[in-house]
Backbone atoms as SQL, in Angstrom:
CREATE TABLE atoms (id INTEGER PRIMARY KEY, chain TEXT, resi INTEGER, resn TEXT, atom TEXT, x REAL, y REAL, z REAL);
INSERT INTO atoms VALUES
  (1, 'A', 1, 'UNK', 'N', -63.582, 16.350, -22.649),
  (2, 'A', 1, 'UNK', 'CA', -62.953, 15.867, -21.432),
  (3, 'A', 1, 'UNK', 'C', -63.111, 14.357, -21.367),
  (4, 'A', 2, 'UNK', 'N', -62.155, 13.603, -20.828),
  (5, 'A', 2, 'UNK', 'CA', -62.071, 12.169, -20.614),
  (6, 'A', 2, 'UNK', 'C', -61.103, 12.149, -19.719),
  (7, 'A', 3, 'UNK', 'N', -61.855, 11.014, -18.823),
  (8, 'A', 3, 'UNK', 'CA', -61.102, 10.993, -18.099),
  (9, 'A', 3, 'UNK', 'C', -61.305, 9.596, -17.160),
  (10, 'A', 4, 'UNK', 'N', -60.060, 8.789, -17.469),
  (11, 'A', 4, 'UNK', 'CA', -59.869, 7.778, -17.402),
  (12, 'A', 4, 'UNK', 'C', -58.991, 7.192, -16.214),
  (13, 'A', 5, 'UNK', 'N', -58.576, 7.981, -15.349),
  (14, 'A', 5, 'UNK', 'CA', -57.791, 8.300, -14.158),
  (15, 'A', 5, 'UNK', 'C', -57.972, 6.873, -13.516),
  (16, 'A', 6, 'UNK', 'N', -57.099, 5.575, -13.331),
  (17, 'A', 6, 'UNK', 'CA', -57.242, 4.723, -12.519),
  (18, 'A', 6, 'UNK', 'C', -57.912, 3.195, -12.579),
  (19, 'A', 7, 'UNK', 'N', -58.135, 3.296, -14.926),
  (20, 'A', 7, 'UNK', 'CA', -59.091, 2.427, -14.783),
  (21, 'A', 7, 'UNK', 'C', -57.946, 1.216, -15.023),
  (22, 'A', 8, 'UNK', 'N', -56.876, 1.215, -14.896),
  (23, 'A', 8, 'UNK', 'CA', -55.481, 0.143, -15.252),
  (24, 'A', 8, 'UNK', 'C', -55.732, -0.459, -16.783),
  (25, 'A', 9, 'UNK', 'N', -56.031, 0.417, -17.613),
  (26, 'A', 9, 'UNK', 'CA', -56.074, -0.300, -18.828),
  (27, 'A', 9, 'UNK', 'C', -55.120, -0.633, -19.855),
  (28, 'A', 10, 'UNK', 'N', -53.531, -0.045, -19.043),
  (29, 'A', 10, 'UNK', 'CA', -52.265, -0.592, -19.653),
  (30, 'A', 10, 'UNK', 'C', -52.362, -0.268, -21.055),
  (31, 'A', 11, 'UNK', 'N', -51.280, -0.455, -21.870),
  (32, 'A', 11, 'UNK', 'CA', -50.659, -0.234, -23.005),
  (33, 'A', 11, 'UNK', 'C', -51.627, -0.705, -23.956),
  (34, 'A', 12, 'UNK', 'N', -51.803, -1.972, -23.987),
  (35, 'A', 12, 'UNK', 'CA', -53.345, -2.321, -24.426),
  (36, 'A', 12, 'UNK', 'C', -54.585, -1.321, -24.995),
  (37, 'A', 13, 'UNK', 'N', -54.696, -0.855, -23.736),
  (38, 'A', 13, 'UNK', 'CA', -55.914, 0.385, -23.822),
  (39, 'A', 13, 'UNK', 'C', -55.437, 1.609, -24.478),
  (40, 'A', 14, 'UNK', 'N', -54.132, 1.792, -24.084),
  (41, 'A', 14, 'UNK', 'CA', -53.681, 3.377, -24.567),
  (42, 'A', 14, 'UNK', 'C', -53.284, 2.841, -26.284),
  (43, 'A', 15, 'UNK', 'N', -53.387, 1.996, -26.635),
  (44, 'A', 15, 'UNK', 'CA', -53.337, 1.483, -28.639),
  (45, 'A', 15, 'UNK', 'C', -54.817, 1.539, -28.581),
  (46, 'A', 16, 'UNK', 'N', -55.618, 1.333, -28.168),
  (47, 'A', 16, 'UNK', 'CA', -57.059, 1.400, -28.530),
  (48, 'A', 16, 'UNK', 'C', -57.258, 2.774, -28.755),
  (49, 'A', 17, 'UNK', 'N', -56.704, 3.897, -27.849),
  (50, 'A', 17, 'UNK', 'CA', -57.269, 4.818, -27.675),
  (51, 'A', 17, 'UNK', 'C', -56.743, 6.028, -28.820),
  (52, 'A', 18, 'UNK', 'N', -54.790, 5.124, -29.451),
  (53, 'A', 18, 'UNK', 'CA', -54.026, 5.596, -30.166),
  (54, 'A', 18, 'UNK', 'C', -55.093, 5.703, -31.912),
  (55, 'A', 19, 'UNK', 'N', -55.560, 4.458, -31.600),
  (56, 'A', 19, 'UNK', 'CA', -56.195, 4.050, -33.033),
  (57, 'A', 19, 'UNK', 'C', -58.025, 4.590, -33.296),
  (58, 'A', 20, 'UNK', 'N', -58.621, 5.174, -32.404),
  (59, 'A', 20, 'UNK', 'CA', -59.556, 5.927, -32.573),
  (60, 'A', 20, 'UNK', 'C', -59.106, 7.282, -32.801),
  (61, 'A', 21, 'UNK', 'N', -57.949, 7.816, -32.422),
  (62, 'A', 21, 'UNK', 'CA', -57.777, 9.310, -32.314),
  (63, 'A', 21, 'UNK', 'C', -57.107, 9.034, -34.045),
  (64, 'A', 22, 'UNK', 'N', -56.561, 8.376, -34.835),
  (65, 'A', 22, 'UNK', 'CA', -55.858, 7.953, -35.684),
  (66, 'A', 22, 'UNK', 'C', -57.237, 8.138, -37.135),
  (67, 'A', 23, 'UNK', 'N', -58.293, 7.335, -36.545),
  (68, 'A', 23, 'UNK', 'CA', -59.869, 7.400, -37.405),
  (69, 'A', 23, 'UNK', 'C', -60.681, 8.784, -37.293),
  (70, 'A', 24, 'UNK', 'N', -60.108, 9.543, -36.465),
  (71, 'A', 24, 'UNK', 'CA', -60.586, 11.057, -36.211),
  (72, 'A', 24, 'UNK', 'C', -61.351, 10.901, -35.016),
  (73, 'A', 25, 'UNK', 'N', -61.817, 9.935, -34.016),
  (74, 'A', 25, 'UNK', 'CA', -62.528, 9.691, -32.907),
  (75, 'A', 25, 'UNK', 'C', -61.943, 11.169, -32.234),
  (76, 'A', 26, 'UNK', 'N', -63.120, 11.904, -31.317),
  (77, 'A', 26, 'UNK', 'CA', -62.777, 12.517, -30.559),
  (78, 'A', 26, 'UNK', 'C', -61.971, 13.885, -30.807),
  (79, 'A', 27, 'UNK', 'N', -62.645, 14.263, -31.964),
  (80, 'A', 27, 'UNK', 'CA', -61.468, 15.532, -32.573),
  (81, 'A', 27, 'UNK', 'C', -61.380, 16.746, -31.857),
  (82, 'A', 28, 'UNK', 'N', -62.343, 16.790, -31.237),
  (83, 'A', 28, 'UNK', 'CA', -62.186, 18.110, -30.169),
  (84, 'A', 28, 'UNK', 'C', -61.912, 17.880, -28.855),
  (85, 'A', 29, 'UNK', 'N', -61.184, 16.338, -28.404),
  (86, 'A', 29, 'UNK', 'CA', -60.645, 16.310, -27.513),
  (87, 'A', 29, 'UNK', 'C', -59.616, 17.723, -26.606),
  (88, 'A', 30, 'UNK', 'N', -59.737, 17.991, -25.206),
  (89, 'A', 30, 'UNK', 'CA', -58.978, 19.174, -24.595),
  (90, 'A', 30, 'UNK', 'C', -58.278, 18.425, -23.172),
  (91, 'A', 31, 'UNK', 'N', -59.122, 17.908, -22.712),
  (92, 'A', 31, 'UNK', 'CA', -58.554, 17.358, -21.598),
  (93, 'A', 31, 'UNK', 'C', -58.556, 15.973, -21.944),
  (94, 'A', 32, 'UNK', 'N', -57.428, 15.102, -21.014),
  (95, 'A', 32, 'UNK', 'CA', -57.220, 13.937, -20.984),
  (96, 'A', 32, 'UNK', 'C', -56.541, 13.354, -19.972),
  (97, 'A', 33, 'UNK', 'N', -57.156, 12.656, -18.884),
  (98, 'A', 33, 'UNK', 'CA', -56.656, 12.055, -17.652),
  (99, 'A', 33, 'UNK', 'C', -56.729, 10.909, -17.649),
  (100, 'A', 34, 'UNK', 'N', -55.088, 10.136, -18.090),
  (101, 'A', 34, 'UNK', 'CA', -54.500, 8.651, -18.002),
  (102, 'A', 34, 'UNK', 'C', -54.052, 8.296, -16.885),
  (103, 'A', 35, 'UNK', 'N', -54.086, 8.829, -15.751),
  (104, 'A', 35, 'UNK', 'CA', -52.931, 8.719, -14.418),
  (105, 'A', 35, 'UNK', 'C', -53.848, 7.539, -13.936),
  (106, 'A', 36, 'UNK', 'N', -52.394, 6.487, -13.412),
  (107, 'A', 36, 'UNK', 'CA', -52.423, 5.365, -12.730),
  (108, 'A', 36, 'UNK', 'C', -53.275, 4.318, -13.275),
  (109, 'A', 37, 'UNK', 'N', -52.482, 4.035, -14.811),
  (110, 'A', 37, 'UNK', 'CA', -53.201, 3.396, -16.027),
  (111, 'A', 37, 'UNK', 'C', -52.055, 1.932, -16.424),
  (112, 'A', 38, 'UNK', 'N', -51.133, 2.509, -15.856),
  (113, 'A', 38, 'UNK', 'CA', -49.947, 1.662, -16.156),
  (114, 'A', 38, 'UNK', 'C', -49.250, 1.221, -18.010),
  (115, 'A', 39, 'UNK', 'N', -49.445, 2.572, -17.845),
  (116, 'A', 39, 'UNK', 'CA', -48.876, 3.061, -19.827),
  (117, 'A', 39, 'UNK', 'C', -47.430, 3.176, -19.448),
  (118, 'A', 40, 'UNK', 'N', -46.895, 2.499, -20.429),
  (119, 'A', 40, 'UNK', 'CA', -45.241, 2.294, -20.510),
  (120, 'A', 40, 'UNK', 'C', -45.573, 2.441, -21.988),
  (121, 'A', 41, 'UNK', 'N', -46.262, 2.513, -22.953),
  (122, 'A', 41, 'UNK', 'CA', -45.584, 2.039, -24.591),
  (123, 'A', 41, 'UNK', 'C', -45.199, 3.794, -24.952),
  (124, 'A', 42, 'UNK', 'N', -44.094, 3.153, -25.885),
  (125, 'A', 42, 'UNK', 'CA', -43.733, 4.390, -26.233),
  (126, 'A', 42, 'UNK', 'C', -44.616, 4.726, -27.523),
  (127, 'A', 43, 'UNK', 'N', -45.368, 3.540, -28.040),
  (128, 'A', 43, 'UNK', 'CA', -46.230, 4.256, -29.086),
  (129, 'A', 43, 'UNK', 'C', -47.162, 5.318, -28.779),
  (130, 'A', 44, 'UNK', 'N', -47.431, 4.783, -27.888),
  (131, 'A', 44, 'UNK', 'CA', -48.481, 5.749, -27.353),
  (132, 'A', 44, 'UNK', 'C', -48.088, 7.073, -26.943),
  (133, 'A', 45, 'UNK', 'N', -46.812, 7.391, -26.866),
  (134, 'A', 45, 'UNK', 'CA', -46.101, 8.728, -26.662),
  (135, 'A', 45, 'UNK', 'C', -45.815, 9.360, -28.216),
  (136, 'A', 46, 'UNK', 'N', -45.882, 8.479, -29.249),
  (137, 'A', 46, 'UNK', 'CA', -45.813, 8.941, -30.664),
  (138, 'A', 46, 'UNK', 'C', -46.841, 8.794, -30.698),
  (139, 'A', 47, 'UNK', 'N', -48.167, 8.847, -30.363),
  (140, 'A', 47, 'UNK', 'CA', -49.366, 8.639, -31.750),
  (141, 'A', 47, 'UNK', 'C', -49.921, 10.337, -31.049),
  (142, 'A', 48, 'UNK', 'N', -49.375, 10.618, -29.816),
  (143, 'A', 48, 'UNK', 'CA', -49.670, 12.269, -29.462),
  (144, 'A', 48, 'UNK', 'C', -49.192, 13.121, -30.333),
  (145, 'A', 49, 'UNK', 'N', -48.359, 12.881, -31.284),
  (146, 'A', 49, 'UNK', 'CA', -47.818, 13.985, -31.899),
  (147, 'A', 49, 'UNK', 'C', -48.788, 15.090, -32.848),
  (148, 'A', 50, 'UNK', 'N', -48.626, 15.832, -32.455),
  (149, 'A', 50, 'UNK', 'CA', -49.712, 16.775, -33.495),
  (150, 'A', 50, 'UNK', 'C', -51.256, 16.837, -33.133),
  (151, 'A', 51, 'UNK', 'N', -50.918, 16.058, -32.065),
  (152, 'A', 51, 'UNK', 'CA', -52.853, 16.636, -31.279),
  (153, 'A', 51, 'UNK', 'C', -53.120, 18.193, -31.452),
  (154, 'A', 52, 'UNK', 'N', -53.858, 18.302, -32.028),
  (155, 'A', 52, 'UNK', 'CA', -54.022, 19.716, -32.062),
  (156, 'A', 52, 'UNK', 'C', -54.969, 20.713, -31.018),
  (157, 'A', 53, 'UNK', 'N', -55.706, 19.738, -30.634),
  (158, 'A', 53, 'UNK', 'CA', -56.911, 20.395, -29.455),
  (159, 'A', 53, 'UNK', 'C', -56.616, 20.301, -28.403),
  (160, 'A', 54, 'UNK', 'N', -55.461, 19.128, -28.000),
  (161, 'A', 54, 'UNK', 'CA', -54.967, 18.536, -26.526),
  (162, 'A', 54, 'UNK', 'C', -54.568, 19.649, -25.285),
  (163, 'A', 55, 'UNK', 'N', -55.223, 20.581, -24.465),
  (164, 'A', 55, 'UNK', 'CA', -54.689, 21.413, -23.915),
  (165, 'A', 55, 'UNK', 'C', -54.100, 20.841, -22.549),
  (166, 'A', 56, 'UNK', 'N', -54.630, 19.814, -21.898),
  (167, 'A', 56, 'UNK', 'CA', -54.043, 19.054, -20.469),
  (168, 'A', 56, 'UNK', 'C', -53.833, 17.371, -20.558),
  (169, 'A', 57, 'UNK', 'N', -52.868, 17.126, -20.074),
  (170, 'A', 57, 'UNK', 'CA', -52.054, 15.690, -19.933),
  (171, 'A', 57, 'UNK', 'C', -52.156, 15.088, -18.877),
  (172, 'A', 58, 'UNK', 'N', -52.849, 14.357, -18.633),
  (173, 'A', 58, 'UNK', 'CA', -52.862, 13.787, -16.579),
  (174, 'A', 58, 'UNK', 'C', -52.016, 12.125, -17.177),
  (175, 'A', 59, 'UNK', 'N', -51.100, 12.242, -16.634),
  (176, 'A', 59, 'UNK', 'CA', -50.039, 10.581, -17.209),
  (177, 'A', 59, 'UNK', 'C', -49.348, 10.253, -15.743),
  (178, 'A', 60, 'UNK', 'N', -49.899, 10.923, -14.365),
  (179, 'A', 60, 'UNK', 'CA', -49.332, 10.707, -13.319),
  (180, 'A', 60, 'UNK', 'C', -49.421, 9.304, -12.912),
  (181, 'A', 61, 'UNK', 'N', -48.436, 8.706, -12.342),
  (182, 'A', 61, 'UNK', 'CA', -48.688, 7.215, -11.454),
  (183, 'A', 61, 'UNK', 'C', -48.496, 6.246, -12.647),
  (184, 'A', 62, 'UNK', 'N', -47.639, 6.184, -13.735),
  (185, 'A', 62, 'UNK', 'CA', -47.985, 5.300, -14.656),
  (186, 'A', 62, 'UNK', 'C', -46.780, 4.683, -14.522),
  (187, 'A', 63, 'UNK', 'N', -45.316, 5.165, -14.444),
  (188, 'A', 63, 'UNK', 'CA', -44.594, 3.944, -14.061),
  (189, 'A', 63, 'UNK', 'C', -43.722, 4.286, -15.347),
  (190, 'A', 64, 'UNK', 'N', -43.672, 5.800, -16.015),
  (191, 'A', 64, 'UNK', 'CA', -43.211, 5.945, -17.051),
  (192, 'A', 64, 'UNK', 'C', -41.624, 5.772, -17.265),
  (193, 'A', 65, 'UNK', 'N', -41.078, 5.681, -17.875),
  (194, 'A', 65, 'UNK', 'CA', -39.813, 5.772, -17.995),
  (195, 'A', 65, 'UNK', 'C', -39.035, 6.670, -18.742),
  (196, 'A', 66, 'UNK', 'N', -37.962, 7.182, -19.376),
  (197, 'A', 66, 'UNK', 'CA', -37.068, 8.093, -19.374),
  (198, 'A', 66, 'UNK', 'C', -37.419, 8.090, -21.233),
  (199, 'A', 67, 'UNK', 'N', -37.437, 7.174, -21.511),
  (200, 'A', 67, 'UNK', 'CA', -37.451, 6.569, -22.993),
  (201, 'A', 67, 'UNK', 'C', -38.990, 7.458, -23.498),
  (202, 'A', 68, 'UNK', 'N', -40.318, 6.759, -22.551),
  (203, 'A', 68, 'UNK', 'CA', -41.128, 7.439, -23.075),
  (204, 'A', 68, 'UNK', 'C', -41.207, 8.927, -22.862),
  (205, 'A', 69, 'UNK', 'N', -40.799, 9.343, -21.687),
  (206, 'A', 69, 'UNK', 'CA', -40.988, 10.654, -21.748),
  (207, 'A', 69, 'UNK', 'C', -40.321, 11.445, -22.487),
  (208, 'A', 70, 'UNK', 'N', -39.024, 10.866, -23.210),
  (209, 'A', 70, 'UNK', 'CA', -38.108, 11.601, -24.013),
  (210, 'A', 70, 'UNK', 'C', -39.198, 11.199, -25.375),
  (211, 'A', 71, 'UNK', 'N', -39.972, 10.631, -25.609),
  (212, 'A', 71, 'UNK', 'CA', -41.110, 10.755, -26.934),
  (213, 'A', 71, 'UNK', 'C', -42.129, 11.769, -26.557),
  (214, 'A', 72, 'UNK', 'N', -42.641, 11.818, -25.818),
  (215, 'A', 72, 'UNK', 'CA', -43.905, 12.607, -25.051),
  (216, 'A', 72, 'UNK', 'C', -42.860, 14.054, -26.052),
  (217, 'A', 73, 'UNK', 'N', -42.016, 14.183, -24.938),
  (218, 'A', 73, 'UNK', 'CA', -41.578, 15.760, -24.813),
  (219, 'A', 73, 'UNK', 'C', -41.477, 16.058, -26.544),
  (220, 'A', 74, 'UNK', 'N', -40.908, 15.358, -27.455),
  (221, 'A', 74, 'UNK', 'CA', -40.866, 15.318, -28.783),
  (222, 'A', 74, 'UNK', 'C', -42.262, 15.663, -29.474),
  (223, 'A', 75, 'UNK', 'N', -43.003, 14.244, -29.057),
  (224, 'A', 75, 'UNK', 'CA', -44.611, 14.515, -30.214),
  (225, 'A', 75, 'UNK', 'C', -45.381, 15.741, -29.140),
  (226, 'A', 76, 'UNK', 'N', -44.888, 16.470, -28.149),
  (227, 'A', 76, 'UNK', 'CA', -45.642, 16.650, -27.099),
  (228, 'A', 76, 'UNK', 'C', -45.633, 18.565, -27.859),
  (229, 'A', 77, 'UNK', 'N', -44.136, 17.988, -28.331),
  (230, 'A', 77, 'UNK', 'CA', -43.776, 19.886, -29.019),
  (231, 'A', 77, 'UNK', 'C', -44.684, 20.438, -30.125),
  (232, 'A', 78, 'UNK', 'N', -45.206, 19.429, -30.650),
  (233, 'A', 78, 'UNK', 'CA', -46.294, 19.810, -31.652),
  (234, 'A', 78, 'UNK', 'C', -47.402, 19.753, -31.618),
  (235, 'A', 79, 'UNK', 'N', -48.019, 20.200, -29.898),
  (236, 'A', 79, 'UNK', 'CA', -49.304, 20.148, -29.811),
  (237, 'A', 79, 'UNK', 'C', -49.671, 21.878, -29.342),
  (238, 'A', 80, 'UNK', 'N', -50.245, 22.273, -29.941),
  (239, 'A', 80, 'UNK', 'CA', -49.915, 24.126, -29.751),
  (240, 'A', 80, 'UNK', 'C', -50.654, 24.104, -29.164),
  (241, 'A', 81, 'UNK', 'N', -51.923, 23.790, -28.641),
  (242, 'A', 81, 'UNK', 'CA', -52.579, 24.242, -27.294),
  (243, 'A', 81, 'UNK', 'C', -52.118, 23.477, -25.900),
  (244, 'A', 82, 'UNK', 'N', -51.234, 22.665, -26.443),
  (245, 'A', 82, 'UNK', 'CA', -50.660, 22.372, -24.604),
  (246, 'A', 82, 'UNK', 'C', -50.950, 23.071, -23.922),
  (247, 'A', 83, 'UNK', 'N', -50.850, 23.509, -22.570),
  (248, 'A', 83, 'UNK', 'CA', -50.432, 23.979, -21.340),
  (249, 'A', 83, 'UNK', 'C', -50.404, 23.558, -19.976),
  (250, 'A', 84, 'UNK', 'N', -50.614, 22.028, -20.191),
  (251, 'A', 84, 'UNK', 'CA', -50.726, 21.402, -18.574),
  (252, 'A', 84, 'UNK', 'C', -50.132, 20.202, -18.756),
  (253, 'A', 85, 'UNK', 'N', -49.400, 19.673, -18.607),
  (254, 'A', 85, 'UNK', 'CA', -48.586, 18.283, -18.669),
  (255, 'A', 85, 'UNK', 'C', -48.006, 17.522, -17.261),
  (256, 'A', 86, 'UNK', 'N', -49.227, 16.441, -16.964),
  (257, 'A', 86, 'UNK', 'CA', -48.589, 15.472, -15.631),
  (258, 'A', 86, 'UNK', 'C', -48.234, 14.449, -15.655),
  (259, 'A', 87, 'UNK', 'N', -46.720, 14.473, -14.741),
  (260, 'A', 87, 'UNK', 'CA', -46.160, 13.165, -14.660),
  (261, 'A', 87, 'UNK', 'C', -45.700, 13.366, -13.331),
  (262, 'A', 88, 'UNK', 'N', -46.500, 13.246, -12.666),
  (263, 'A', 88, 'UNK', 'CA', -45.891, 13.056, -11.372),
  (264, 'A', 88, 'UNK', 'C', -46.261, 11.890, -10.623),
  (265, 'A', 89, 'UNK', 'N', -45.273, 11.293, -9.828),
  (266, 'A', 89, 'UNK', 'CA', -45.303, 9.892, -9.314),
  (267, 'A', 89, 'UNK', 'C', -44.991, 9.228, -10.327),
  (268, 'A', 90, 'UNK', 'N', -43.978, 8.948, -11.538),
  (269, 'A', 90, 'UNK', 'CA', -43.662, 8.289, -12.283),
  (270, 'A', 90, 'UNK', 'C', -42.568, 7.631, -12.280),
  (271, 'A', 91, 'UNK', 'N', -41.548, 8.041, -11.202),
  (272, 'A', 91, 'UNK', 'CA', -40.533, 7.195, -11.473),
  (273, 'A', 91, 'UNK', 'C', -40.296, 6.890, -9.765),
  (274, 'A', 92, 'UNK', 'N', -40.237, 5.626, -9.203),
  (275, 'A', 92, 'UNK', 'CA', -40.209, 5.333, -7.959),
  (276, 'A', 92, 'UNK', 'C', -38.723, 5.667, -7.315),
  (277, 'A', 93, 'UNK', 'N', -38.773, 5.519, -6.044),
  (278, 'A', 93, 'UNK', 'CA', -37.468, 5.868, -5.139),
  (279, 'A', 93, 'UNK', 'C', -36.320, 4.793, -5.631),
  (280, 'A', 94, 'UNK', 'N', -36.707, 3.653, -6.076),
  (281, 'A', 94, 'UNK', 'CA', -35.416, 2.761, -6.389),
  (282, 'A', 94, 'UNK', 'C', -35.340, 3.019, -7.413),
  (283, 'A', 95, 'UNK', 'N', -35.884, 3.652, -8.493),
  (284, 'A', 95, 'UNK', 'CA', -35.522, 3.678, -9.939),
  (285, 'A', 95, 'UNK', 'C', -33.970, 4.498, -10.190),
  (286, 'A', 96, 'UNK', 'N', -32.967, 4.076, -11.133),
  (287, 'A', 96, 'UNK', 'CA', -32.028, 4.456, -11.208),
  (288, 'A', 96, 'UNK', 'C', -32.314, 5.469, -12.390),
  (289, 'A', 97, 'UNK', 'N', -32.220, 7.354, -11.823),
  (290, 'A', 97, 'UNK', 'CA', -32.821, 7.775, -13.020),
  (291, 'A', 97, 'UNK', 'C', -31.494, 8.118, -13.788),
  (292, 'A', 98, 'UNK', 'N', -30.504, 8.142, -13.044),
  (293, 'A', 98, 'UNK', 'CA', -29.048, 8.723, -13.921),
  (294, 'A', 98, 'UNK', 'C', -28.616, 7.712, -14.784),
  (295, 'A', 99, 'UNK', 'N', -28.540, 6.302, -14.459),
  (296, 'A', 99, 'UNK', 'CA', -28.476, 5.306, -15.350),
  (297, 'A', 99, 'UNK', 'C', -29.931, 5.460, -16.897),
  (298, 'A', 100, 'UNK', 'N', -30.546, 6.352, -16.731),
  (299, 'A', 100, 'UNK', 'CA', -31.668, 6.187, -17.790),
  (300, 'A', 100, 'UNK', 'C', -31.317, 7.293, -18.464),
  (301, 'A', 101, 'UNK', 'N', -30.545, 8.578, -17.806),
  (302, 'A', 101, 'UNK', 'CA', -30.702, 10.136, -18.673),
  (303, 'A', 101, 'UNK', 'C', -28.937, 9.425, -19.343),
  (304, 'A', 102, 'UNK', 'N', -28.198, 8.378, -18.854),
  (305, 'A', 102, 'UNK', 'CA', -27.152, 8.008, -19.206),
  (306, 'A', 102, 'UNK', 'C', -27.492, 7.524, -20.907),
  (307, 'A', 103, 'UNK', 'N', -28.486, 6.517, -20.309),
  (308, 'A', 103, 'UNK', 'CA', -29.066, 5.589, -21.906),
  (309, 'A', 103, 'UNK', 'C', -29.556, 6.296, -23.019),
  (310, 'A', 104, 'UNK', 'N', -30.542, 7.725, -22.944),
  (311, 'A', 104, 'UNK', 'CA', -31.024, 8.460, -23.247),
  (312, 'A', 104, 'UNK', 'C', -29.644, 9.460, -23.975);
């Protein structure tokens, strides 16, 4: 379990965290709570691919966009113990989301 919920460590932090899981850091990772971290990179939505232990996703409040979550849902398909995935509060009331599923 980790859980990192709120510490604003931005895109920055989520490549730090891309590149320990990359060296085998943390191999029996299950839970993982990023919400209200302010992660936009889409690398960081590819370096999830193939987590194999990853069973819960906390990515709420981050400000995500259409782009990364269309990576998430991709590297997200090859994590077989999924079963909990959050994004809620991610896209604000002015965000234009039809202009993004347009771009997408």
């Amino acid at each position: 379990f980790l859980n990192l919920d709120e510490n604003n460590i931005g895109d920055a932090g989520a490549d730090t965290l891309n590149r320990s899981w990359t060296a085998g850091s943390c191999p029996n990772l299950a839970i993982l709570d990023l919400g209200s971290n302010s992660i936009r990179s889409v690398n960081f939505a590819q370096a999830l691919k193939g987590h194999t232990t990853l069973a819960w996703l906390g990515l709420s409040s981050n400000n995500l966009g259409w782009e990364v979550v269309a990576d998430l849902g991709h590297s997200l398909a090859d994590c077989p113990r999924l079963e909990m995935l959050n994004l809620d509060n991610n896209f604000g009331s002015g965000h234009d989301l039809r202009a993004d599923e347009e771009r997408l």
